[in-house]
Coordinates of C-alpha atoms in Angstrom, one line a residue:
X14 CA -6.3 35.2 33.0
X15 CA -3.8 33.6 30.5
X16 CA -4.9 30.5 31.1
X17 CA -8.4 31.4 30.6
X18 CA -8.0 32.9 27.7
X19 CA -7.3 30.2 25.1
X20 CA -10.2 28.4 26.7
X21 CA -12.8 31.0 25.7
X22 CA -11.2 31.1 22.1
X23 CA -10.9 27.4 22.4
X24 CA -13.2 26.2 19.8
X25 CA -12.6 28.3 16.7
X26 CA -12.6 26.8 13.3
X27 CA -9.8 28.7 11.8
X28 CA -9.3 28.8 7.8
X29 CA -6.2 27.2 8.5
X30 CA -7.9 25.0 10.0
X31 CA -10.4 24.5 7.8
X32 CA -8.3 24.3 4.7
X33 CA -5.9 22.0 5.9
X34 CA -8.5 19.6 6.8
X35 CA -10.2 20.3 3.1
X36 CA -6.8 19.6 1.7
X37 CA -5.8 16.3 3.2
X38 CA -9.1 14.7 3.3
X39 CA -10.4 15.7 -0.5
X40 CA -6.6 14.7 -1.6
X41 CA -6.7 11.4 -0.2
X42 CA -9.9 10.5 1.4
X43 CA -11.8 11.3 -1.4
X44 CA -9.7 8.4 -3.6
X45 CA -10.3 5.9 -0.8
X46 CA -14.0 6.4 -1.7
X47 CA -13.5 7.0 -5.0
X48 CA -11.4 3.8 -6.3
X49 CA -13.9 1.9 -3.5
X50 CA -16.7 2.3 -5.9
X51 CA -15.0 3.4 -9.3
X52 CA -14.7 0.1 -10.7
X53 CA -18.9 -1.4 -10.4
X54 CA -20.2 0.8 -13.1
X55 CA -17.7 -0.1 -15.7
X56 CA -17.4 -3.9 -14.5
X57 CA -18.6 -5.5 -17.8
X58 CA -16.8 -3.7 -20.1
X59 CA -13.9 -4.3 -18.6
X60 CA -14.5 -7.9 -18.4
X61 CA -14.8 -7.7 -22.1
X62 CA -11.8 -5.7 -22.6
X63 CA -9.9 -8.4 -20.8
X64 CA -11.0 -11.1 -23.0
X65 CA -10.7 -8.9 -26.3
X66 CA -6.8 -8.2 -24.8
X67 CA -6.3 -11.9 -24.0
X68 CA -8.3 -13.1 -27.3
X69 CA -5.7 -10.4 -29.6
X70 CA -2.7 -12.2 -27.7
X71 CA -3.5 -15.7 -27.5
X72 CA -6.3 -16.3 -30.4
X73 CA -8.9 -17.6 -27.7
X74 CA -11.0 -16.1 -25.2
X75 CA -10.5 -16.3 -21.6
X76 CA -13.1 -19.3 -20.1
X77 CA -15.5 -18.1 -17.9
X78 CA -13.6 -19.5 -14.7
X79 CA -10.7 -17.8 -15.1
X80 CA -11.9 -14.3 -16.2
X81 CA -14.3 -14.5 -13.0
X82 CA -11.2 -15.1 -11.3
X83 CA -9.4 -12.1 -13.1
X84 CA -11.9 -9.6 -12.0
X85 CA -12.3 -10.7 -8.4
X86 CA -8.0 -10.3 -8.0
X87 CA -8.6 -7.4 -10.0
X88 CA -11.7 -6.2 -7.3
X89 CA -9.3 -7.4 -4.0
X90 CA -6.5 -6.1 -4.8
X91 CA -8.0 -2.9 -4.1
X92 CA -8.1 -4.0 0.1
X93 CA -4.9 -5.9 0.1
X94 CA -3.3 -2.9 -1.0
X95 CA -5.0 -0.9 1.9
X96 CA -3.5 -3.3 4.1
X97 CA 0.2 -3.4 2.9
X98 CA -0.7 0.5 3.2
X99 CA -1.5 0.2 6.7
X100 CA 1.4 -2.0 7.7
X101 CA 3.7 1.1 5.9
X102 CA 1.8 3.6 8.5
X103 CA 3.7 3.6 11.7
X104 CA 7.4 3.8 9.6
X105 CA 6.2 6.0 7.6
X106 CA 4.6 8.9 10.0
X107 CA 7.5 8.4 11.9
X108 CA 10.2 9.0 9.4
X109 CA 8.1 11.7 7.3
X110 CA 6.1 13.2 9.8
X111 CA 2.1 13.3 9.2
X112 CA 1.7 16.0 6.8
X113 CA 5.0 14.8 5.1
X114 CA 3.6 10.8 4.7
X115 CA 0.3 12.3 2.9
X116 CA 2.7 14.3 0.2
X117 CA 4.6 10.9 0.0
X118 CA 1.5 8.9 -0.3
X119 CA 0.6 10.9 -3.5
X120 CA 2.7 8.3 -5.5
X121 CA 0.5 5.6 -5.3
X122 CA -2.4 7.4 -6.9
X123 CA -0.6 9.6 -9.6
X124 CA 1.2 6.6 -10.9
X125 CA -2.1 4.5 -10.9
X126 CA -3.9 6.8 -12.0
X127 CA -1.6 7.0 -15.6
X128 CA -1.4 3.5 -16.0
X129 CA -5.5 3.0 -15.6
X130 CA -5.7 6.0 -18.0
X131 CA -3.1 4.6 -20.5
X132 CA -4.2 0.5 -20.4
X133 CA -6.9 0.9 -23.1
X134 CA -4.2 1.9 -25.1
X135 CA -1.2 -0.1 -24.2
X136 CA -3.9 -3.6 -24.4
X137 CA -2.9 -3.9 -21.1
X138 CA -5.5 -5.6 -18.3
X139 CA -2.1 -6.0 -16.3
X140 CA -1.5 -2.5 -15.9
X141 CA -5.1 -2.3 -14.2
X142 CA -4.4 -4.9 -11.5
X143 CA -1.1 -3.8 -10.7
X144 CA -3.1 -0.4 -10.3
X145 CA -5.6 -1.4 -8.2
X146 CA -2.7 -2.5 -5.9
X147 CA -1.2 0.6 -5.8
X148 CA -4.2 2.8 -5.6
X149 CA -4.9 0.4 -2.4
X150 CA -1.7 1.5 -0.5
X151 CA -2.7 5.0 -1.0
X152 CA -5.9 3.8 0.2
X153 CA -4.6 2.2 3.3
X154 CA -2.3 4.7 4.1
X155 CA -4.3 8.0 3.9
X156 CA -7.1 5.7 5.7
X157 CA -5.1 6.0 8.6
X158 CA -2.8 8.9 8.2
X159 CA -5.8 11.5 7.7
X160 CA -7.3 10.9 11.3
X161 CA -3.9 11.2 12.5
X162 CA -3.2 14.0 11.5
X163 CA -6.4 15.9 11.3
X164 CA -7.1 14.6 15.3
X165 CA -3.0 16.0 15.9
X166 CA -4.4 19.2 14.6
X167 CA -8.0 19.9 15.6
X168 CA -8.8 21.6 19.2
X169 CA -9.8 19.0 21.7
X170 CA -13.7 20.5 21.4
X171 CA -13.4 20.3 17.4
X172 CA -11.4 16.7 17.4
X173 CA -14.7 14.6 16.9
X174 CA -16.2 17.3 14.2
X175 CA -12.7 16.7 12.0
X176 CA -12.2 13.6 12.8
X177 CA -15.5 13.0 10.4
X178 CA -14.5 15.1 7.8
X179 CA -12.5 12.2 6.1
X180 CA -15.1 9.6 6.4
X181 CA -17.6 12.6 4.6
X182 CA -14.8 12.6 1.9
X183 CA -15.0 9.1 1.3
X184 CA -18.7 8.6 1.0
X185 CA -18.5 11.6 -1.1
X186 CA -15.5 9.6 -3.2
X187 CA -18.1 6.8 -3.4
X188 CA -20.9 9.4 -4.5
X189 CA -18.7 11.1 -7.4
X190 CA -17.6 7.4 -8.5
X191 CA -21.2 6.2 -8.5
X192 CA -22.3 9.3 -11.0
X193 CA -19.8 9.7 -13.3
X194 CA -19.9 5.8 -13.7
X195 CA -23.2 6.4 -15.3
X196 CA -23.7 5.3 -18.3
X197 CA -24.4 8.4 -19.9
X198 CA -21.3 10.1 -18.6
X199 CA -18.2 7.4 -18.7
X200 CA -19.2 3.8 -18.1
X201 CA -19.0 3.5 -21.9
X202 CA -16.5 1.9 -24.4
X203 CA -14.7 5.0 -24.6
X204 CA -15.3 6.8 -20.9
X205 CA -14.1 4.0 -18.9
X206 CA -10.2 4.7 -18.7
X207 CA -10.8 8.2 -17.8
X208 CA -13.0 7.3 -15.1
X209 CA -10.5 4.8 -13.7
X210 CA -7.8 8.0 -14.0
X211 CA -9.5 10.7 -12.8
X212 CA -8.1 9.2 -9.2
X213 CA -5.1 11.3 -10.0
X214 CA -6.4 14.7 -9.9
X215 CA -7.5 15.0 -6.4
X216 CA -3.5 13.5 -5.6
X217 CA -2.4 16.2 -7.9
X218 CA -3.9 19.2 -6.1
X219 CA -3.0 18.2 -2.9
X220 CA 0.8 17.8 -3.8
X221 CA 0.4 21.3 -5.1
X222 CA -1.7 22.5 -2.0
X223 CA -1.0 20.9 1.2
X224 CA 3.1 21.9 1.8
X225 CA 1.7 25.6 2.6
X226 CA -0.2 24.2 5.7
X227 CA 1.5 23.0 9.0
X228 CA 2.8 19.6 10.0
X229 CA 1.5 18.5 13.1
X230 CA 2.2 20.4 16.0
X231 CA 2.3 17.2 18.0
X232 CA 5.0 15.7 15.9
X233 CA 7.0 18.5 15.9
X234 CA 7.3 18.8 19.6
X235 CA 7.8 15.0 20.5
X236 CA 9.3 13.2 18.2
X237 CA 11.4 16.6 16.3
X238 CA 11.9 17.9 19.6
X239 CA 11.7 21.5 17.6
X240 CA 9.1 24.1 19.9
X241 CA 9.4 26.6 18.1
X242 CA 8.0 25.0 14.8
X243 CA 5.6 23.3 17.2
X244 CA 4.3 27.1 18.4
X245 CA 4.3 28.5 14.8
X246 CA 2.4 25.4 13.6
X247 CA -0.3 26.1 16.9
X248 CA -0.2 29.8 16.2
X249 CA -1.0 29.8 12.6
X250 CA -3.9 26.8 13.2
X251 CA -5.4 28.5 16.6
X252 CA -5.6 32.2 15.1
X253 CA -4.2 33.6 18.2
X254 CA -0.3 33.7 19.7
X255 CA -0.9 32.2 23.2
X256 CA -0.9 28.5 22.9
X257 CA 1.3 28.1 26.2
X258 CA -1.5 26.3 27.7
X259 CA -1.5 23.6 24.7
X260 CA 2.3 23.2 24.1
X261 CA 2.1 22.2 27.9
X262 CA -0.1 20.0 27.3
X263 CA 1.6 18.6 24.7
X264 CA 5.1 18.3 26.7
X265 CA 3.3 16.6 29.7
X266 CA 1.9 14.2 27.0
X267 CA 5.6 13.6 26.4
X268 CA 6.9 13.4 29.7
X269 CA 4.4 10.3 30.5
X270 CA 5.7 8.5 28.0
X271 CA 9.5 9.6 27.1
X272 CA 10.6 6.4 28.6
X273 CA 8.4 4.6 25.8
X274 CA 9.8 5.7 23.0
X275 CA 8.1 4.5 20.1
X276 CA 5.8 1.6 20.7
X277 CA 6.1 -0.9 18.0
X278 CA 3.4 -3.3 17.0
X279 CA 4.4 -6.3 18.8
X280 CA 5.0 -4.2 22.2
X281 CA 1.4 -2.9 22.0
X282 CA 0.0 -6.2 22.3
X283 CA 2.4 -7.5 25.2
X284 CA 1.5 -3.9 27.5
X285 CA -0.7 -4.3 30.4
X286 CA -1.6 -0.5 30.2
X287 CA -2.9 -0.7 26.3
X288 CA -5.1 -3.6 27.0
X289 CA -8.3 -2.6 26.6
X290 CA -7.6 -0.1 24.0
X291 CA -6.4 -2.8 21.7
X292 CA -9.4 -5.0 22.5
X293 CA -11.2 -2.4 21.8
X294 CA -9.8 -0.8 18.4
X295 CA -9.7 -4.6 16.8
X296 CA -13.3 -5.1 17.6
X297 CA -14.7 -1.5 16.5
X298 CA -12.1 -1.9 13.3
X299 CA -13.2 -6.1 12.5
X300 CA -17.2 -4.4 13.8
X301 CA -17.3 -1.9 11.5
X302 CA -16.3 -3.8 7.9
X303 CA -17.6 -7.2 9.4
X304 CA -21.1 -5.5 10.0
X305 CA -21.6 -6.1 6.3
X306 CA -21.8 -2.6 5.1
X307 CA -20.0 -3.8 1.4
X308 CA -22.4 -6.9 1.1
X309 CA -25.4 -4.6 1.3
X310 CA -24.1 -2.4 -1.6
X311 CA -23.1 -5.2 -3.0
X312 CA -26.7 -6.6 -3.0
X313 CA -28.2 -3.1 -3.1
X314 CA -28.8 -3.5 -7.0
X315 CA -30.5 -6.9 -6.5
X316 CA -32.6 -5.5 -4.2
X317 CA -33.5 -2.6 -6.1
X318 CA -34.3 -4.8 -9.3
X319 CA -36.8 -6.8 -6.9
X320 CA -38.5 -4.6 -5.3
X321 CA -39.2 -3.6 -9.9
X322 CA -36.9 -0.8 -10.4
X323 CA -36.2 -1.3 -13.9
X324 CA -32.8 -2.0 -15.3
X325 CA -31.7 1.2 -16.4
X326 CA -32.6 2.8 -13.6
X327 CA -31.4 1.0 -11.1
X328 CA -27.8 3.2 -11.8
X329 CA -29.4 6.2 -10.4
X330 CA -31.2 4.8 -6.8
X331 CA -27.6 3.3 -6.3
X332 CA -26.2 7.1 -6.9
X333 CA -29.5 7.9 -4.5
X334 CA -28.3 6.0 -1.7
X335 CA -24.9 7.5 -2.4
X336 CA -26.4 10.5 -1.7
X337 CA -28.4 9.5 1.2
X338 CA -24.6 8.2 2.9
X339 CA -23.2 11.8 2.6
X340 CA -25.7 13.7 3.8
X341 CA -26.3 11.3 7.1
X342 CA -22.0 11.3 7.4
X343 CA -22.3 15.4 7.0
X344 CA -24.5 14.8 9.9
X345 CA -22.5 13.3 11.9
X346 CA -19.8 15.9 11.9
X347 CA -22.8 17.9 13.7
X348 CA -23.6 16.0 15.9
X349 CA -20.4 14.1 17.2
X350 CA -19.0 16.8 19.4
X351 CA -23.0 17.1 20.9
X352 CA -24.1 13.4 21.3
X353 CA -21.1 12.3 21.6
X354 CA -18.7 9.0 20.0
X355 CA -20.5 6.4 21.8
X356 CA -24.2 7.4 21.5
X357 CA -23.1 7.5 17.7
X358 CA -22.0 4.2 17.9
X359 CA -24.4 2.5 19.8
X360 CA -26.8 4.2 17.8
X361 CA -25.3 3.2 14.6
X362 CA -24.7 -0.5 15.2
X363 CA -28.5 -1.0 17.1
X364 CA -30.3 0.4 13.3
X365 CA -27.7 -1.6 11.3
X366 CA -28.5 -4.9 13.8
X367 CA -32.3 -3.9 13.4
X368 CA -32.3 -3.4 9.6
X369 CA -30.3 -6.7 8.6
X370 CA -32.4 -8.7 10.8
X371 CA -36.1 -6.8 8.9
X372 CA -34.0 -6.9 5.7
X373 CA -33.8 -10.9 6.3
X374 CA -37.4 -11.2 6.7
X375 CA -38.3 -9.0 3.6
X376 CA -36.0 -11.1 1.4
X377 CA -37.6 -14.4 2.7
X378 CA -40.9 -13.0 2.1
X379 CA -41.0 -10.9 -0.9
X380 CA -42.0 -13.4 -3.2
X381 CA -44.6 -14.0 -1.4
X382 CA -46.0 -10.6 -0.3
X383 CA -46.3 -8.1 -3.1
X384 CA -45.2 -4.7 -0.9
X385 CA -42.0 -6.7 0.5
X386 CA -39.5 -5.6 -1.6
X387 CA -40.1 -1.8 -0.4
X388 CA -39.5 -3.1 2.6
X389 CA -36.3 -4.1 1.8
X390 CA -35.2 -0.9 -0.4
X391 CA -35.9 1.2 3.2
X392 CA -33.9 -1.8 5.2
X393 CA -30.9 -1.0 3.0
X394 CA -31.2 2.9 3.2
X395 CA -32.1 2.3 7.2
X396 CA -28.6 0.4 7.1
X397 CA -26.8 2.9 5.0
X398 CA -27.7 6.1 7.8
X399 CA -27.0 3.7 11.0
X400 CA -23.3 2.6 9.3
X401 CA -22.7 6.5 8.3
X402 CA -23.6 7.8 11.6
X403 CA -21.6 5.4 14.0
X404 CA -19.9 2.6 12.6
X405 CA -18.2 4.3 9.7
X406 CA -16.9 7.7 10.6
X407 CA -15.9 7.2 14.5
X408 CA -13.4 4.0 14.6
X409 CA -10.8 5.4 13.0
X410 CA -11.5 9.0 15.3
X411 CA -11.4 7.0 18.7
X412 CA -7.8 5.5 17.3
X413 CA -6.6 9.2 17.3
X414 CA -8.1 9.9 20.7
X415 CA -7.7 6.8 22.6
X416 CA -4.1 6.0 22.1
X417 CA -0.9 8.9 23.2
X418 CA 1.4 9.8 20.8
X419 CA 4.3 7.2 21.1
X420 CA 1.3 4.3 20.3
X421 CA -0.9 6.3 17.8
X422 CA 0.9 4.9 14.8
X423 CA 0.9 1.1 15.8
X424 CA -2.4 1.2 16.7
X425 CA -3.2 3.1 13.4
X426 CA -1.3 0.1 11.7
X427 CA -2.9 -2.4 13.9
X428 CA -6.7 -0.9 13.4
X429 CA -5.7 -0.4 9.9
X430 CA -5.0 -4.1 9.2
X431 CA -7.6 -5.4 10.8
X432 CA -9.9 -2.7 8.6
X433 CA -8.5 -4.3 5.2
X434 CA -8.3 -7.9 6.2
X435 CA -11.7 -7.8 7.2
X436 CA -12.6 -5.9 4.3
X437 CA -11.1 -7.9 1.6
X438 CA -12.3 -11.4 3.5
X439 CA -15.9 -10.2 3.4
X440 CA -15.3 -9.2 -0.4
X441 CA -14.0 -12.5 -1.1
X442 CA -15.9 -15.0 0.5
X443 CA -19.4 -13.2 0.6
X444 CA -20.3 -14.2 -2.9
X445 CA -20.1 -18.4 -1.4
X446 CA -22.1 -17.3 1.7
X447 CA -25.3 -15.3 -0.5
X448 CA -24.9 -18.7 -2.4
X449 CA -24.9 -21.0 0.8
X450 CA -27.8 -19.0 2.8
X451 CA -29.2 -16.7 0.6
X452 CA -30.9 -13.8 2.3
X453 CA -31.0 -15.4 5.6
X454 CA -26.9 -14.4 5.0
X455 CA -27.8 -11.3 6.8
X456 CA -28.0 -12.6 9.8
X457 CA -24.5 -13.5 10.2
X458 CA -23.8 -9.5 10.1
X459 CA -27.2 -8.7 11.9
X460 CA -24.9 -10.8 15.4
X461 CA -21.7 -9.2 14.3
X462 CA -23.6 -5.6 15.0
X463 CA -25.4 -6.4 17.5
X464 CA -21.9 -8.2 19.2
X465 CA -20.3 -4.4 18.8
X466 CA -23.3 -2.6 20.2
X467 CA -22.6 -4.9 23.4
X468 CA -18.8 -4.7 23.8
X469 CA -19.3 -0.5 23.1
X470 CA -21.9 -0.4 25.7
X471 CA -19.8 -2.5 28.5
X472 CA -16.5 -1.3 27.6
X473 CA -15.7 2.2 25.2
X474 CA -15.5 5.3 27.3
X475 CA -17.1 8.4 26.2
X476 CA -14.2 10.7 24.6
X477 CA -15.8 14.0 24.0
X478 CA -14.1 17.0 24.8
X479 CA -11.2 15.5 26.7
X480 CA -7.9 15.6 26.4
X481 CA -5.6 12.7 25.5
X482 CA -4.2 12.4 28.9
X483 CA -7.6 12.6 30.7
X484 CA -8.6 9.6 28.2
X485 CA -5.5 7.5 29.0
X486 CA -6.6 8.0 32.5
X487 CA -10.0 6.4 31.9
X488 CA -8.1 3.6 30.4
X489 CA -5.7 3.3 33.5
X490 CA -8.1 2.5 35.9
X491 CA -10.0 -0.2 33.4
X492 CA -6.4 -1.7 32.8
X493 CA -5.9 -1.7 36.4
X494 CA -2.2 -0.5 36.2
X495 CA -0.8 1.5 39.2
X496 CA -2.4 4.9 39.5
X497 CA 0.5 6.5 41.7
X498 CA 1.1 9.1 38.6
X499 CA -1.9 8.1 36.2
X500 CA -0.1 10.8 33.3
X501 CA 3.3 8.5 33.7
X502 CA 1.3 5.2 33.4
X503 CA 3.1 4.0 30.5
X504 CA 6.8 3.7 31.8
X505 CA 5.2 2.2 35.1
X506 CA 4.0 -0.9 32.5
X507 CA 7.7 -2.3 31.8
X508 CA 8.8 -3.7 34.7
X509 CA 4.8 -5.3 34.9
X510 CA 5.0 -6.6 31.2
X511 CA 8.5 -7.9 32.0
X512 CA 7.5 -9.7 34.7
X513 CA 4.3 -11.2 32.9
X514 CA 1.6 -9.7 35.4

């Protein structure tokens, strides 16, 4: 009966829970999203503070050139901080624990978040770049670290539903961004340092918030080695005192892999038995940011402008679409643990593939057919409800669930890199392809999607409701690694790696 009876609690949503989740995904996720999208209302007038700063110095303005070249370091900083963040992931959860990294993390946005405030005032354009570094470290590490931890926390029946929640917070970050960058509210002369600041408040209430909730229960046990905090940390998040059955659980989660220790980058890529889950993170990681989902916001108020939304409008349908991402990502935190992570992403990627491909068309055509450009306004929000269904919210999820414990923070750092790199390569060198190709530069990211669909389709396993060990043994047999004890597959991989097999 004891074992049963977790099992019929098993899929209650605490407050604990809930809060915790709340806490560590609105304190960081939120800024990811935020600082994503913070900086494209107030673009200009920054640009022109820049050259007023470098005219009051220098008694010249900036030429063109070099103040495009400014704004784009100023614009990719943003993802080459998220992947220093990333590469800081695996020390850093290691050393600090989960919940303990997040608290750490809040540096890099309070600090930025002054200095953005305070530039206007200290005629500094330097302090915003240096910013925008460090605001993309918090980026990159609570990118990673909030599925972590939230996956190390969440019931195996709720892991998909909060494994969502911080992708929600990020679209909502991008939401919040997009209207109080209007121009009515702080994309003005005087507004735009505050929006560039207000990064710092969501930091501030989770460093106030978030040491009253529990560390992860998984860290505690395996790499503290301290139960006991292990069984508070499950009793206060399950509601109930007999966790037994998930501290066991847990410890057998251990016990295949105590002769692993912890799995650094370079000895992920060289084990037989992590194979496929590699493969598989890079291309979901390079899929998901390669797909194009920043190009078509990026050409989202083109389109608009087009299809004859007039100019000053034109701020409000992008804060629309905004709109349109959360509610599909809210979605999806309904209908993960139902459907199920690869429906999701097969789903996603097919209506992303299907929408860049009518979205070339419409572009090709639209000065030549009068209705075409409404053709392309629904391709974009068609794209924007495939990419927040699958491609954006589940990645970073199947990272949690796909990897065990003493290989969770490389592969965060490994998915994580790949993430930003991708990310800040399409930033950077998707302005020369939209000049090269023009529309038909959709294309390119219509075969990237429709690439992912295919691998997801022939190779990810479906994750839903299983433990981390019954998904490692999926993994086993695809790996082909010996099956004598499936659960103690990863110390059966040394002697094979060794040998080269």
């Amino acid at each position: 009966m004891e074992q049963q009876n977790p099992n019929k609690k098993e899929g209650r949503l605490t407050l604990v829970l809930l809060l915790a989740t709340l806490i560590a995904a609105f304190g960081s996720s939120f800024q990811y999203g935020y600082n994503v999208s913070a900086v494209n209302s107030p673009a200009e007038l920054m640009k022109a503070f820049y050259n007023e700063t470098y005219y009051e110095r220098n008694d010249h303005y900036i030429n063109e050139f070099s103040l495009t070249l400014l704004w784009s370091v100023t614009v990719s900083m943003f993802p080459f901080g998220g992947f220093i963040g990333s590469l800081l992931v695996g020390p850093l959860v290691n050393k600090f624990g989960r919940k303990g990294t997040l608290l750490f993390n809040n540096i890099f946005s309070i600090v930025p978040a002054i200095l953005m405030g305070c530039s206007e005032v200290a005629r500094s354009f330097e302090m915003i770049i240096v910013s925008r570094l460090l605001v993309g470290i918090c980026a990159g590490l609570s990118s990673n670290v909030v599925p972590m931890y939230l996956g190390e926390l969440a019931p195996k029946n709720l892991r998909g539903a909060l494994g969502v929640v911080p992708q929600v917070f990020i679209t909502v970050g991008i939401l919040v961004a997009q209207i109080f960058g209007l121009r009515s509210l702080l994309a003005n002369k005087e507004g735009w340092p505050v929006l560039l600041g207000l990064t710092g408040i969501p930091a501030a209430l989770q460093l106030l918030f978030l040491p009253f909730f529990p560390e992860s229960p998984r860290y505690l046990l395996i790499q503290k080695k301290d139960e006991a905090a292990a069984r508070n940390a499950l009793k206060r998040l399950r509601g109930w005192d007999d966790v037994g059955a998930e501290i066991e659980e847990i410890r057998q989660e251990d016990e295949a892999e105590r002769a692993a220790g912890f799995i650094s980058v370079l000895k992920l890529f060289g084990m037989r038995s992590l194979r496929w889950q590699v493969i598989s993170i890079i291309v979901l990681m390079g899929g998901q940011q390669l797909s194009g989902v920043n190009a078509i916001y990026y050409y989202a108020d083109q389109i608009y402008l087009s299809a004859g939304v007039n100019d000053h409008d034109v701020q409000y349908v992008t804060a629309g679409t905004g709109a349109v991402n959360v509610l599909m990502t809210v979605c999806a935190v309904f209908v993960v643990e139902l459907l199920g992570r690869r429906v999701l992403l097969l789903l996603g990627f097919s209506v992303c593939f299907t929408a860049c491909c009518v979205l070339t068309a419409a572009l090709a055509l639209q000065d030549t057919i009068s209705w075409m450009p409404y053709v392309s306004i629904a391709c974009v929000i068609a794209y924007v409800i495939g990419h927040a269904l699958g491609p954006s919210p589940i990645p970073a999820l199947l990272i949690t669930e796909i990897f065990l414990q003493s290989s969770r923070p490389s592969a965060f750092m490994v998915g994580g890199s790949v993430h930003w790199l991708s990310n800040f390569t399409v930033g950077l060198i998707f302005p020369f392809i939209q000049a090269g190709l023009g529309p038909y530069s959709f294309i390119i990211f219509a075969v990237i999607c429709l690439l992912t669909a295919i691998y997801i389709f022939l190779v990810v396993p479906e994750t839903k409701a299983k433990t981390f060990i019954e998904i490692n043994q999926i993994f086993t047999k695809m790996n082909k690694v010996s099956e004598v004890h499936p659960e103690k597959e990863e110390l059966k991989d040394f002697p094979l790696s060794a040998s080269g097999q």
